[in-house]
Amino acid sequence: MRISVIGCGYLGAVHAASMASLGHDVVGIDVDPGKVARLAAGTAPFYEPGLPELLAKVADTGRLTFSTDMADAAGAQVHFLCVGTPQQHGEFRADLSYVDSAFTALVPHLAPGDVVAGKSTVPVGTAEDLAARLAGTGATLVWNPEFLREGFAVKDTLHPDRLVYGLPTEAGVPTPEGEAARALLDEVYATPLSEGTPLVVTDYATAQLVKVAANSFLATKISFINAMAELCEATGADVTRLADAIGYDARIGRRFLNAGLGFGGGCLPKDIRAFMARAGELGVDQALSFLREVDAINMRRRVRVVDLVREVCAGSIVGRRVAVLGAAFKPDSDDVRDSPALSVAAQMQLQGAHVTVTDPQAVENARAKWPDIKFASTAHEAVQQADAVVLATEWAEYRDLDPAEVGQLVAHRAIVDGRNVLDPAAWRAAGWTYRALGRP
Ligand code: UDX
């Protein structure tokens, strides 16, 4: 099938390459000529495990092209809308300007029978508005949210946990156009569907809500365990053992119960805020007021880590050398959008510490955001003469650091484990002061 993918960021680039690997003819379209040039040359414009290999694999087939010209979307039967919906400046609401401009540019190139499949995370009601704008084109809008996690984006796209189609409906039943669109999407996703991927077919509103509901649940789960970490700190309990014990209950489950610096990135924080804003517009803000608390617990983690560093620095970080291991919002990504690690680093820098940040992949992106911070290319370089070390992103190479070896490089053996991934006994045995969130 001929497919266009509008927007080639973390979502679109992976989606385009994945669709080509499933055998479709794909054109990826983006307004950024640099991104398009890199993708066209077969290079991933960001770090995502498996994406370079996937791009190389499909390059030989000739089934994947990239362009800055929306006219090249013409002729595709399914157009995936994959542009970003960041938080609006000074507000909780989502900024829909990229969705709007991409859609406006696409409409003149649509043919009757085409399907426009929205993947971007949008406030509920957006799909209905966009569908109305397709009137007279003969094209059909479907909402097909994406649930990929950075770091696992290729796997999540090729082997998703579930697929969701939001179709146009009348009296709760898909319209004939909706059924035709569904048949096209079934063809697009023939491979994952044949592998037994669950499919939820529903209306626009439900499909849009599924995405923000899922992200709100995940954010709540993380903030729940981080709230428990606060209780643990007040009582001398260990939140990691608590999480293990409650996680054995199958109704609760252990995943997403890692207490620490909390969630960041381009999705969870802005999605829960946009969801609250939308609920307010819909007159049901009370239903989501708990998300305010989820957000507040999460943001407190960052302050708490800085406080712990201050404690291990005998009450003041002014003029102290602090090494921060990690800049990406999570391991296996170079994404620094709303990164808890960078937030901690920047707070300490602004409070007078001399901060050196390192990350296996995200140094370039981090430097662009915080040019005043010092960056190092390796952990060993970053910790030289440090008065305190903060583990802020749990990259495997930081989890595996040898406390004795690192101890030779620092000025003072003090570590704040912002992700609860180090073995406190091993670090203490090597002469370190070890502090963590929610652990004695
Ligand atoms: C998330 C959703 O998982 C994905 O389905 C959606 O499509 C986009 O948003 P992503 O932002 O890539 O994906 O990251 P995710 O793996 O969900 O982690 C989010 C944040 O939560 C990270 O900052 C991570 O460090 C943090 N986290 C995760 C915790 O603090 N504790 C945990 O136990 C799990």
mmCIF file of N, CA and C in Angstrom, residues 295-378:
data_model
loop_
_atom_site.group_PDB
_atom_site.id
_atom_site.type_symbol
_atom_site.label_atom_id
_atom_site.label_comp_id
_atom_site.label_asym_id
_atom_site.label_seq_id
_atom_site.Cartn_x
_atom_site.Cartn_y
_atom_site.Cartn_z
ATOM 1 N N ASP A 295 1.243 15.324 39.156
ATOM 2 C CA ASP A 295 2.242 16.233 38.600
ATOM 3 C C ASP A 295 3.110 16.815 39.726
ATOM 4 N N ALA A 296 2.436 17.227 40.819
ATOM 5 C CA ALA A 296 3.165 17.877 41.923
ATOM 6 C C ALA A 296 4.136 16.897 42.595
ATOM 7 N N ILE A 297 3.677 15.667 42.827
ATOM 8 C CA ILE A 297 4.560 14.654 43.432
ATOM 9 C C ILE A 297 5.788 14.477 42.534
ATOM 10 N N ASN A 298 5.502 14.402 41.226
ATOM 11 C CA ASN A 298 6.583 14.170 40.267
ATOM 12 C C ASN A 298 7.598 15.314 40.283
ATOM 13 N N MET A 299 7.116 16.545 40.288
ATOM 14 C CA MET A 299 8.037 17.682 40.249
ATOM 15 C C MET A 299 8.830 17.810 41.557
ATOM 16 N N ARG A 300 8.209 17.351 42.682
ATOM 17 C CA ARG A 300 8.919 17.404 43.982
ATOM 18 C C ARG A 300 10.167 16.529 43.989
ATOM 19 N N ARG A 301 10.149 15.452 43.170
ATOM 20 C CA ARG A 301 11.300 14.528 43.141
ATOM 21 C C ARG A 301 12.577 15.283 42.782
ATOM 22 N N ARG A 302 12.427 16.203 41.848
ATOM 23 C CA ARG A 302 13.609 16.912 41.338
ATOM 24 C C ARG A 302 14.206 17.792 42.433
ATOM 25 N N VAL A 303 13.329 18.425 43.194
ATOM 26 C CA VAL A 303 13.780 19.286 44.292
ATOM 27 C C VAL A 303 14.430 18.425 45.377
ATOM 28 N N ARG A 304 13.809 17.283 45.641
ATOM 29 C CA ARG A 304 14.297 16.391 46.700
ATOM 30 C C ARG A 304 15.717 15.894 46.390
ATOM 31 N N VAL A 305 15.971 15.607 45.120
ATOM 32 C CA VAL A 305 17.312 15.125 44.758
ATOM 33 C C VAL A 305 18.352 16.222 44.998
ATOM 34 N N VAL A 306 18.005 17.448 44.660
ATOM 35 C CA VAL A 306 18.939 18.558 44.915
ATOM 36 C C VAL A 306 19.170 18.681 46.429
ATOM 37 N N ASP A 307 18.094 18.514 47.223
ATOM 38 C CA ASP A 307 18.249 18.566 48.687
ATOM 39 C C ASP A 307 19.182 17.464 49.185
ATOM 40 N N LEU A 308 19.043 16.268 48.606
ATOM 41 C CA LEU A 308 19.920 15.163 49.031
ATOM 42 C C LEU A 308 21.375 15.474 48.708
ATOM 43 N N VAL A 309 21.602 16.106 47.548
ATOM 44 C CA VAL A 309 22.980 16.472 47.188
ATOM 45 C C VAL A 309 23.511 17.483 48.195
ATOM 46 N N ARG A 310 22.642 18.428 48.557
ATOM 47 C CA ARG A 310 23.057 19.429 49.545
ATOM 48 C C ARG A 310 23.429 18.732 50.855
ATOM 49 N N GLU A 311 22.624 17.751 51.249
ATOM 50 C CA GLU A 311 22.904 17.025 52.499
ATOM 51 C C GLU A 311 24.260 16.316 52.445
ATOM 52 N N VAL A 312 24.541 15.658 51.316
ATOM 53 C CA VAL A 312 25.826 14.936 51.260
ATOM 54 C C VAL A 312 27.011 15.900 51.085
ATOM 55 N N CYS A 313 26.692 17.162 50.726
ATOM 56 C CA CYS A 313 27.754 18.179 50.623
ATOM 57 C C CYS A 313 27.815 19.017 51.896
ATOM 58 N N ALA A 314 27.415 18.454 52.990
ATOM 59 C CA ALA A 314 27.486 19.118 54.303
ATOM 60 C C ALA A 314 26.732 20.441 54.345
ATOM 61 N N GLY A 315 25.588 20.481 53.676
ATOM 62 C CA GLY A 315 24.696 21.618 53.834
ATOM 63 C C GLY A 315 24.751 22.684 52.756
ATOM 64 N N SER A 316 25.749 22.642 51.856
ATOM 65 C CA SER A 316 25.792 23.668 50.803
ATOM 66 C C SER A 316 26.415 23.101 49.520
ATOM 67 N N ILE A 317 25.806 23.464 48.401
ATOM 68 C CA ILE A 317 26.388 23.028 47.121
ATOM 69 C C ILE A 317 27.158 24.171 46.449
ATOM 70 N N VAL A 318 27.156 25.324 47.073
ATOM 71 C CA VAL A 318 27.829 26.477 46.451
ATOM 72 C C VAL A 318 29.313 26.167 46.252
ATOM 73 N N GLY A 319 29.760 26.284 45.022
ATOM 74 C CA GLY A 319 31.172 26.056 44.714
ATOM 75 C C GLY A 319 31.578 24.588 44.705
ATOM 76 N N ARG A 320 30.612 23.682 44.963
ATOM 77 C CA ARG A 320 30.963 22.254 44.979
ATOM 78 C C ARG A 320 30.909 21.676 43.565
ATOM 79 N N ARG A 321 31.777 20.691 43.335
ATOM 80 C CA ARG A 321 31.757 20.007 42.032
ATOM 81 C C ARG A 321 30.770 18.848 42.115
ATOM 82 N N VAL A 322 29.756 18.880 41.256
ATOM 83 C CA VAL A 322 28.773 17.796 41.253
ATOM 84 C C VAL A 322 28.740 17.164 39.861
ATOM 85 N N ALA A 323 28.900 15.855 39.818
ATOM 86 C CA ALA A 323 28.816 15.136 38.543
ATOM 87 C C ALA A 323 27.416 14.553 38.410
ATOM 88 N N VAL A 324 26.785 14.769 37.277
ATOM 89 C CA VAL A 324 25.448 14.212 37.030
ATOM 90 C C VAL A 324 25.563 13.175 35.917
ATOM 91 N N LEU A 325 25.223 11.941 36.275
ATOM 92 C CA LEU A 325 25.277 10.861 35.288
ATOM 93 C C LEU A 325 23.906 10.738 34.634
ATOM 94 N N GLY A 326 23.817 11.168 33.385
ATOM 95 C CA GLY A 326 22.558 11.098 32.656
ATOM 96 C C GLY A 326 22.017 12.480 32.367
ATOM 97 N N ALA A 327 21.560 12.666 31.127
ATOM 98 C CA ALA A 327 20.907 13.908 30.717
ATOM 99 C C ALA A 327 19.586 13.589 30.017
ATOM 100 N N ALA A 328 19.507 12.433 29.389
ATOM 101 C CA ALA A 328 18.274 12.031 28.702
ATOM 102 C C ALA A 328 17.178 11.776 29.734
ATOM 103 N N PHE A 329 15.916 11.893 29.318
ATOM 104 C CA PHE A 329 14.827 11.723 30.301
ATOM 105 C C PHE A 329 14.687 10.274 30.718
ATOM 106 N N LYS A 330 15.267 9.377 29.927
ATOM 107 C CA LYS A 330 15.307 7.969 30.319
ATOM 108 C C LYS A 330 16.416 7.300 29.515
ATOM 109 N N PRO A 331 16.842 6.098 29.937
ATOM 110 C CA PRO A 331 17.933 5.454 29.204
ATOM 111 C C PRO A 331 17.513 5.054 27.789
ATOM 112 N N ASP A 332 18.501 4.819 26.926
ATOM 113 C CA ASP A 332 18.267 4.390 25.554
ATOM 114 C C ASP A 332 17.517 5.420 24.732
ATOM 115 N N SER A 333 17.728 6.684 25.060
ATOM 116 C CA SER A 333 17.126 7.780 24.304
ATOM 117 C C SER A 333 18.091 8.957 24.372
ATOM 118 N N ASP A 334 18.027 9.837 23.358
ATOM 119 C CA ASP A 334 18.814 11.077 23.436
ATOM 120 C C ASP A 334 17.881 12.263 23.662
ATOM 121 N N ASP A 335 16.645 11.956 24.069
ATOM 122 C CA ASP A 335 15.616 12.983 24.223
ATOM 123 C C ASP A 335 15.785 13.678 25.573
ATOM 124 N N VAL A 336 15.930 15.002 25.549
ATOM 125 C CA VAL A 336 16.081 15.743 26.810
ATOM 126 C C VAL A 336 14.851 16.607 27.103
ATOM 127 N N ARG A 337 13.764 16.389 26.354
ATOM 128 C CA ARG A 337 12.570 17.191 26.626
ATOM 129 C C ARG A 337 12.081 16.903 28.050
ATOM 130 N N ASP A 338 11.888 17.926 28.822
ATOM 131 C CA ASP A 338 11.460 17.817 30.217
ATOM 132 C C ASP A 338 12.195 16.696 30.959
ATOM 133 N N SER A 339 13.495 16.669 30.795
ATOM 134 C CA SER A 339 14.279 15.613 31.422
ATOM 135 C C SER A 339 14.504 15.906 32.903
ATOM 136 N N PRO A 340 14.101 14.980 33.792
ATOM 137 C CA PRO A 340 14.356 15.187 35.219
ATOM 138 C C PRO A 340 15.853 15.335 35.496
ATOM 139 N N ALA A 341 16.684 14.594 34.770
ATOM 140 C CA ALA A 341 18.132 14.643 34.988
ATOM 141 C C ALA A 341 18.666 16.052 34.713
ATOM 142 N N LEU A 342 18.271 16.608 33.578
ATOM 143 C CA LEU A 342 18.758 17.954 33.229
ATOM 144 C C LEU A 342 18.176 19.004 34.159
ATOM 145 N N SER A 343 16.944 18.780 34.590
ATOM 146 C CA SER A 343 16.314 19.728 35.506
ATOM 147 C C SER A 343 17.109 19.800 36.809
ATOM 148 N N VAL A 344 17.530 18.637 37.322
ATOM 149 C CA VAL A 344 18.327 18.584 38.546
ATOM 150 C C VAL A 344 19.684 19.267 38.315
ATOM 151 N N ALA A 345 20.301 18.958 37.179
ATOM 152 C CA ALA A 345 21.606 19.541 36.868
ATOM 153 C C ALA A 345 21.509 21.065 36.791
ATOM 154 N N ALA A 346 20.479 21.546 36.105
ATOM 155 C CA ALA A 346 20.331 22.995 35.927
ATOM 156 C C ALA A 346 20.035 23.690 37.251
ATOM 157 N N GLN A 347 19.161 23.071 38.076
ATOM 158 C CA GLN A 347 18.860 23.669 39.396
ATOM 159 C C GLN A 347 20.138 23.829 40.208
ATOM 160 N N MET A 348 20.970 22.791 40.204
ATOM 161 C CA MET A 348 22.199 22.847 41.018
ATOM 162 C C MET A 348 23.154 23.889 40.469
ATOM 163 N N GLN A 349 23.247 23.948 39.155
ATOM 164 C CA GLN A 349 24.113 24.942 38.520
ATOM 165 C C GLN A 349 23.653 26.353 38.893
ATOM 166 N N LEU A 350 22.322 26.566 38.830
ATOM 167 C CA LEU A 350 21.776 27.890 39.142
ATOM 168 C C LEU A 350 21.961 28.227 40.613
ATOM 169 N N GLN A 351 22.074 27.192 41.454
ATOM 170 C CA GLN A 351 22.259 27.434 42.884
ATOM 171 C C GLN A 351 23.737 27.512 43.272
ATOM 172 N N GLY A 352 24.613 27.562 42.283
ATOM 173 C CA GLY A 352 26.009 27.835 42.585
ATOM 174 C C GLY A 352 26.956 26.657 42.553
ATOM 175 N N ALA A 353 26.453 25.471 42.232
ATOM 176 C CA ALA A 353 27.357 24.315 42.132
ATOM 177 C C ALA A 353 28.067 24.344 40.782
ATOM 178 N N HIS A 354 29.224 23.658 40.697
ATOM 179 C CA HIS A 354 29.894 23.488 39.410
ATOM 180 C C HIS A 354 29.518 22.099 38.903
ATOM 181 N N VAL A 355 28.610 22.086 37.959
ATOM 182 C CA VAL A 355 28.005 20.822 37.536
ATOM 183 C C VAL A 355 28.652 20.317 36.251
ATOM 184 N N THR A 356 28.965 19.030 36.227
ATOM 185 C CA THR A 356 29.404 18.395 34.988
ATOM 186 C C THR A 356 28.434 17.262 34.679
ATOM 187 N N VAL A 357 27.862 17.307 33.489
ATOM 188 C CA VAL A 357 26.861 16.315 33.096
ATOM 189 C C VAL A 357 27.449 15.407 32.026
ATOM 190 N N THR A 358 27.126 14.133 32.119
ATOM 191 C CA THR A 358 27.525 13.222 31.042
ATOM 192 C C THR A 358 26.334 12.366 30.651
ATOM 193 N N ASP A 359 26.356 11.861 29.444
ATOM 194 C CA ASP A 359 25.290 10.979 28.964
ATOM 195 C C ASP A 359 25.836 10.246 27.748
ATOM 196 N N PRO A 360 25.502 8.968 27.589
ATOM 197 C CA PRO A 360 26.041 8.246 26.425
ATOM 198 C C PRO A 360 25.536 8.787 25.092
ATOM 199 N N GLN A 361 24.353 9.411 25.059
ATOM 200 C CA GLN A 361 23.787 9.836 23.778
ATOM 201 C C GLN A 361 23.266 11.268 23.743
ATOM 202 N N ALA A 362 22.958 11.832 24.904
ATOM 203 C CA ALA A 362 22.172 13.073 24.902
ATOM 204 C C ALA A 362 22.980 14.343 25.140
ATOM 205 N N VAL A 363 24.317 14.262 25.146
ATOM 206 C CA VAL A 363 25.117 15.445 25.484
ATOM 207 C C VAL A 363 24.853 16.592 24.501
ATOM 208 N N GLU A 364 24.776 16.260 23.228
ATOM 209 C CA GLU A 364 24.589 17.306 22.217
ATOM 210 C C GLU A 364 23.255 18.042 22.422
ATOM 211 N N ASN A 365 22.184 17.268 22.611
ATOM 212 C CA ASN A 365 20.868 17.881 22.827
ATOM 213 C C ASN A 365 20.839 18.672 24.128
ATOM 214 N N ALA A 366 21.523 18.146 25.145
ATOM 215 C CA ALA A 366 21.525 18.815 26.448
ATOM 216 C C ALA A 366 22.293 20.131 26.368
ATOM 217 N N ARG A 367 23.415 20.098 25.670
ATOM 218 C CA ARG A 367 24.239 21.302 25.556
ATOM 219 C C ARG A 367 23.469 22.415 24.830
ATOM 220 N N ALA A 368 22.684 22.030 23.827
ATOM 221 C CA ALA A 368 21.907 23.024 23.082
ATOM 222 C C ALA A 368 20.924 23.730 24.011
ATOM 223 N N LYS A 369 20.416 22.998 25.004
ATOM 224 C CA LYS A 369 19.438 23.566 25.942
ATOM 225 C C LYS A 369 20.104 24.341 27.069
ATOM 226 N N TRP A 370 21.210 23.810 27.597
ATOM 227 C CA TRP A 370 21.886 24.419 28.741
ATOM 228 C C TRP A 370 23.361 24.622 28.428
ATOM 229 N N PRO A 371 23.686 25.599 27.572
ATOM 230 C CA PRO A 371 25.078 25.778 27.145
ATOM 231 C C PRO A 371 26.021 26.129 28.300
ATOM 232 N N ASP A 372 25.477 26.638 29.423
ATOM 233 C CA ASP A 372 26.335 27.040 30.541
ATOM 234 C C ASP A 372 26.858 25.866 31.358
ATOM 235 N N ILE A 373 26.190 24.734 31.230
ATOM 236 C CA ILE A 373 26.629 23.570 32.015
ATOM 237 C C ILE A 373 27.843 22.944 31.324
ATOM 238 N N LYS A 374 28.709 22.352 32.145
ATOM 239 C CA LYS A 374 29.867 21.667 31.577
ATOM 240 C C LYS A 374 29.470 20.224 31.239
ATOM 241 N N PHE A 375 29.950 19.750 30.114
ATOM 242 C CA PHE A 375 29.606 18.385 29.713
ATOM 243 C C PHE A 375 30.865 17.547 29.550
ATOM 244 N N ALA A 376 30.735 16.270 29.844
ATOM 245 C CA ALA A 376 31.846 15.332 29.689
ATOM 246 C C ALA A 376 31.350 14.153 28.868
ATOM 247 N N SER A 377 32.276 13.537 28.142
ATOM 248 C CA SER A 377 31.792 12.463 27.277
ATOM 249 C C SER A 377 31.712 11.108 27.975
ATOM 250 N N THR A 378 32.381 10.967 29.108
ATOM 251 C CA THR A 378 32.253 9.681 29.818
ATOM 252 C C THR A 378 32.010 9.931 31.302
#
